[in-house]
CSV table of C-alpha atoms in Angstrom, one decimal:
chain,number,residue,atom,x,y,z
A,1,GLU,CA,93.5,-46.3,-196.2
A,2,VAL,CA,95.0,-48.4,-199.0
A,3,GLN,CA,98.1,-50.3,-197.8
A,4,LEU,CA,100.4,-52.7,-199.6
A,5,VAL,CA,103.2,-54.4,-197.7
A,6,GLU,CA,105.8,-56.5,-199.4
A,7,SER,CA,108.0,-59.1,-197.7
A,8,GLY,CA,110.2,-62.0,-198.7
A,9,GLY,CA,113.2,-60.2,-200.2
A,10,GLY,CA,116.8,-61.1,-199.4
A,11,LEU,CA,120.1,-62.3,-200.6
A,12,VAL,CA,120.1,-65.4,-202.8
A,13,LYS,CA,122.7,-67.1,-205.0
A,14,PRO,CA,122.4,-67.2,-208.8
A,15,GLY,CA,120.1,-70.0,-209.8
A,16,GLY,CA,118.2,-69.8,-206.5
A,17,SER,CA,114.6,-69.1,-205.7
A,18,LEU,CA,112.7,-66.5,-203.6
A,19,ARG,CA,109.0,-66.0,-203.0
A,20,LEU,CA,107.8,-62.4,-202.5
A,21,SER,CA,104.5,-61.6,-200.8
A,22,CYS,CA,102.4,-58.5,-200.8
A,23,ALA,CA,99.7,-58.1,-198.1
A,24,ALA,CA,96.9,-55.7,-199.0
A,25,SER,CA,94.3,-53.8,-197.0
A,26,GLY,CA,92.0,-50.9,-197.4
A,27,PHE,CA,90.3,-51.9,-200.6
A,28,THR,CA,88.3,-54.8,-202.2
A,29,PHE,CA,91.2,-57.1,-202.9
A,30,SER,CA,89.2,-59.8,-204.8
A,31,SER,CA,88.1,-57.4,-207.5
A,32,SER,CA,91.4,-55.7,-208.0
A,33,SER,CA,94.2,-56.4,-210.5
A,34,LEU,CA,97.7,-56.4,-209.0
A,35,THR,CA,101.2,-56.0,-210.3
A,36,TRP,CA,104.9,-56.2,-209.5
A,37,VAL,CA,107.3,-53.5,-210.6
A,38,ARG,CA,111.1,-53.6,-209.9
A,39,GLN,CA,113.9,-51.0,-209.9
A,40,ALA,CA,117.5,-52.0,-210.2
A,41,PRO,CA,120.0,-50.0,-208.1
A,42,GLY,CA,120.3,-46.5,-209.6
A,43,LYS,CA,117.9,-47.3,-212.5
A,44,GLY,CA,114.4,-46.6,-213.5
A,45,LEU,CA,111.1,-48.5,-213.0
A,46,GLU,CA,110.5,-51.7,-214.8
A,47,TRP,CA,107.2,-53.5,-215.0
A,48,VAL,CA,107.5,-57.2,-214.1
A,49,SER,CA,104.1,-58.9,-214.0
A,50,SER,CA,100.4,-58.4,-213.6
A,51,ILE,CA,97.4,-60.5,-212.6
A,52,ASP,CA,93.7,-59.8,-213.0
A,53,PRO,CA,91.0,-60.5,-210.4
A,54,THR,CA,90.2,-64.0,-211.6
A,55,SER,CA,93.7,-65.0,-212.5
A,56,SER,CA,92.5,-65.4,-216.1
A,57,TYR,CA,94.8,-62.7,-217.5
A,58,ILE,CA,98.4,-63.0,-216.3
A,59,TYR,CA,101.2,-61.1,-218.0
A,60,TYR,CA,105.0,-61.1,-217.7
A,61,THR,CA,107.8,-59.0,-219.1
A,62,ASN,CA,109.9,-61.1,-221.5
A,63,SER,CA,113.0,-61.3,-219.3
A,64,VAL,CA,111.2,-63.1,-216.5
A,65,ARG,CA,108.7,-65.2,-218.4
A,66,GLY,CA,109.2,-68.9,-217.6
A,67,ARG,CA,111.2,-68.1,-214.4
A,68,PHE,CA,108.7,-66.0,-212.4
A,69,THR,CA,105.1,-66.9,-211.5
A,70,ILE,CA,102.6,-64.4,-210.1
A,71,SER,CA,99.6,-65.6,-208.1
A,72,ARG,CA,97.1,-64.5,-205.6
A,73,ASP,CA,95.2,-65.7,-202.6
A,74,ASP,CA,92.0,-63.7,-202.1
A,75,ALA,CA,91.3,-65.4,-198.8
A,76,LYS,CA,94.4,-63.8,-197.4
A,77,ASP,CA,94.2,-60.5,-199.4
A,78,SER,CA,97.7,-61.3,-200.6
A,79,PHE,CA,99.5,-61.9,-203.8
A,80,TYR,CA,102.9,-63.4,-204.6
A,81,LEU,CA,105.8,-63.5,-207.0
A,82,GLN,CA,107.6,-66.8,-207.1
A,83,MET,CA,111.1,-66.2,-208.6
A,84,ASN,CA,113.1,-69.2,-209.8
A,85,SER,CA,116.4,-69.4,-211.6
A,86,LEU,CA,117.4,-66.0,-210.3
A,87,ARG,CA,120.1,-64.1,-212.1
A,88,ALA,CA,122.3,-61.2,-211.1
A,89,GLU,CA,120.3,-58.9,-213.3
A,90,ASP,CA,117.2,-59.6,-211.2
A,91,THR,CA,118.8,-57.7,-208.3
A,92,ALA,CA,116.4,-54.9,-207.6
A,93,MET,CA,113.9,-53.4,-205.2
A,94,TYR,CA,110.6,-55.1,-205.9
A,95,TYR,CA,107.4,-53.1,-205.5
A,96,CYS,CA,103.9,-54.4,-205.4
A,97,ALA,CA,101.1,-52.1,-206.7
A,98,ARG,CA,97.4,-52.1,-207.4
A,99,LEU,CA,96.5,-51.9,-211.0
A,100,ALA,CA,93.6,-49.5,-211.8
A,101,GLY,CA,91.9,-48.3,-214.9
A,102,SER,CA,90.5,-49.9,-218.0
A,103,THR,CA,91.5,-50.9,-221.5
A,104,SER,CA,92.3,-47.2,-222.4
A,105,LEU,CA,94.9,-47.1,-219.7
A,106,TYR,CA,95.9,-49.4,-216.8
A,107,TYR,CA,98.0,-47.6,-214.2
A,108,PHE,CA,99.4,-48.2,-210.8
A,109,ASP,CA,97.4,-46.1,-208.3
A,110,TYR,CA,98.9,-47.4,-205.0
A,111,TRP,CA,102.4,-48.7,-204.3
A,112,GLY,CA,104.0,-50.7,-201.5
A,113,GLN,CA,107.3,-49.7,-199.8
A,114,GLY,CA,109.3,-52.3,-201.6
A,115,THR,CA,111.4,-55.4,-200.7
A,116,LEU,CA,115.0,-55.7,-201.8
A,117,VAL,CA,116.2,-58.8,-203.8
A,118,THR,CA,119.9,-59.3,-204.2
A,119,VAL,CA,121.2,-62.1,-206.4
A,120,SER,CA,124.9,-62.6,-205.7
A,121,SER,CA,127.3,-65.4,-205.0
B,1,GLN,CA,107.0,-50.6,-230.5
B,2,LEU,CA,105.5,-48.6,-227.7
B,3,VAL,CA,108.1,-46.4,-226.1
B,4,LEU,CA,107.9,-43.4,-223.8
B,5,THR,CA,110.7,-40.8,-224.0
B,6,GLN,CA,111.6,-38.4,-221.2
B,7,SER,CA,114.5,-36.0,-220.7
B,8,PRO,CA,116.9,-37.3,-218.1
B,9,SER,CA,116.9,-34.1,-216.0
B,10,ALA,CA,115.2,-30.8,-215.4
B,11,SER,CA,115.6,-28.0,-212.9
B,12,ALA,CA,113.6,-25.0,-211.7
B,13,SER,CA,113.7,-22.6,-208.8
B,14,LEU,CA,111.7,-22.8,-205.6
B,15,GLY,CA,108.3,-21.2,-206.1
B,16,ALA,CA,108.5,-21.3,-209.9
B,17,SER,CA,106.8,-23.6,-212.4
B,18,VAL,CA,108.2,-26.5,-214.4
B,19,LYS,CA,106.8,-28.5,-217.3
B,20,LEU,CA,108.0,-32.1,-217.8
B,21,THR,CA,107.5,-33.9,-221.1
B,22,CYS,CA,106.8,-37.5,-222.0
B,23,THR,CA,106.7,-38.3,-225.7
B,24,LEU,CA,104.9,-41.3,-227.1
B,25,SER,CA,106.4,-43.3,-230.0
B,26,ASN,CA,105.2,-43.1,-233.5
B,27,GLY,CA,101.8,-44.7,-234.0
B,28,HIS,CA,100.9,-44.3,-230.3
B,29,SER,CA,100.1,-40.6,-230.1
B,30,ASN,CA,96.6,-41.1,-228.8
B,31,TYR,CA,97.5,-43.2,-225.8
B,32,ALA,CA,96.6,-42.1,-222.3
B,33,ILE,CA,99.4,-42.1,-219.8
B,34,ALA,CA,100.0,-41.8,-216.0
B,35,TRP,CA,102.5,-39.8,-214.1
B,36,HIS,CA,104.3,-41.1,-211.0
B,37,HIS,CA,107.0,-39.6,-208.9
B,38,GLN,CA,109.6,-41.0,-206.6
B,39,GLN,CA,111.1,-38.9,-203.9
B,40,PRO,CA,114.7,-39.9,-202.8
B,41,GLU,CA,114.8,-43.2,-200.9
B,42,LYS,CA,111.0,-43.6,-201.1
B,43,SER,CA,108.6,-45.7,-203.1
B,44,PRO,CA,106.9,-44.4,-206.2
B,45,ARG,CA,103.6,-42.5,-205.8
B,46,TYR,CA,100.9,-42.1,-208.4
B,47,LEU,CA,100.2,-38.5,-209.4
B,48,MET,CA,97.7,-38.4,-212.2
B,49,LYS,CA,96.5,-39.8,-215.4
B,50,ILE,CA,96.2,-37.9,-218.7
B,51,ASN,CA,93.4,-39.2,-220.9
B,52,SER,CA,93.6,-39.3,-224.7
B,53,ASP,CA,91.6,-36.1,-224.9
B,54,GLY,CA,94.1,-34.3,-222.7
B,55,SER,CA,92.0,-34.1,-219.6
B,56,HIS,CA,93.6,-35.2,-216.4
B,57,THR,CA,92.6,-36.8,-213.1
B,58,ARG,CA,94.8,-36.5,-210.0
B,59,GLY,CA,95.3,-39.3,-207.5
B,60,ASP,CA,94.1,-39.2,-203.9
B,61,GLY,CA,95.7,-36.3,-202.0
B,62,VAL,CA,97.7,-34.9,-204.9
B,63,PRO,CA,97.7,-31.1,-204.7
B,64,ASP,CA,96.3,-29.1,-207.5
B,65,ARG,CA,99.7,-27.6,-208.1
B,66,PHE,CA,100.1,-30.6,-210.3
B,67,SER,CA,98.4,-30.6,-213.6
B,68,GLY,CA,98.5,-32.5,-216.9
B,69,SER,CA,98.0,-31.7,-220.6
B,70,ARG,CA,98.8,-33.0,-224.0
B,71,SER,CA,99.9,-31.8,-227.5
B,72,GLY,CA,100.0,-34.4,-230.2
B,73,ALA,CA,102.3,-37.2,-229.0
B,74,GLU,CA,103.5,-35.2,-226.0
B,75,ARG,CA,102.2,-35.5,-222.6
B,76,TYR,CA,103.0,-32.9,-220.0
B,77,LEU,CA,103.2,-32.7,-216.2
B,78,THR,CA,103.2,-29.1,-215.0
B,79,ILE,CA,104.1,-28.4,-211.4
B,80,SER,CA,103.5,-24.9,-210.1
B,81,SER,CA,104.7,-23.1,-207.0
B,82,LEU,CA,107.6,-25.6,-206.7
B,83,GLN,CA,108.4,-26.8,-203.3
B,84,SER,CA,111.5,-28.5,-202.0
B,85,GLU,CA,109.6,-31.8,-201.6
B,86,ASP,CA,108.9,-31.8,-205.4
B,87,GLU,CA,112.6,-32.7,-205.9
B,88,ALA,CA,112.1,-36.3,-207.2
B,89,ASP,CA,112.3,-38.6,-210.2
B,90,TYR,CA,109.2,-38.3,-212.4
B,91,TYR,CA,108.1,-41.3,-214.5
B,92,CYS,CA,105.4,-41.5,-217.2
B,93,GLN,CA,103.7,-44.8,-217.8
B,94,THR,CA,101.3,-46.3,-220.2
B,95,TRP,CA,99.8,-49.7,-221.1
B,96,GLY,CA,100.3,-51.8,-224.2
B,97,PRO,CA,97.9,-54.6,-225.0
B,98,ASP,CA,99.5,-56.9,-222.4
B,99,HIS,CA,102.3,-55.0,-220.7
B,100,ALA,CA,103.1,-51.7,-219.0
B,101,VAL,CA,105.7,-49.3,-220.3
B,102,PHE,CA,107.6,-46.7,-218.2
B,103,GLY,CA,109.6,-43.8,-219.5
B,104,GLY,CA,113.2,-43.6,-218.4
B,105,GLY,CA,112.4,-40.9,-215.8
B,106,THR,CA,113.2,-37.3,-215.4
B,107,GLN,CA,115.2,-36.2,-212.3
B,108,LEU,CA,113.8,-32.9,-211.2
B,109,THR,CA,116.1,-30.6,-209.1
B,110,VAL,CA,114.5,-27.7,-207.2
B,111,LEU,CA,117.1,-24.9,-207.0
């Protein structure tokens, strides 16, 4: 059974940092692309960042580029989102997901349960 | 610019069928998409993908009450024999060259 479990969320002041983790099981982690998606309170889903199996292709949405860093540790079957210079508008539930598919369509076939990040003074 | 457009809300009666629509922006009418749903207070769940030829592939454990189709730039999710647990937000999603795009979501109410 595929499982993705996020951790690391919490309350942080504007300008602060947090590191989210996603622990995976039930699939071949090292050959999988992975992603972070967030959802602000009462809003829709917003893609944040994705990383391919070799960390050669890493993508970010414009609003987080330069502040957030996605990474992976295949030895631990885990991947991460380092979030710096946090802003109030980064407040959201953050979901990790596996990215499946090919160049015709990449899609999120398994999702975690989410971890809440609140940026507030 | 790659954009997916969804109606904000839809409703249908228990046991009936409903067809949700996701419209691709100009110049992107041949893109494949995926459908996800999110029940209240739960994380999203992948339902299916709709290929550019209109064929669809459901995710693991997704009942065959859920089906997909296309017409031009429109992609559809049809849910038959509606059940109370189908009340959820439904999101379409696609992929640009280096980023994912979500539609704004459709809130489905089962009457």
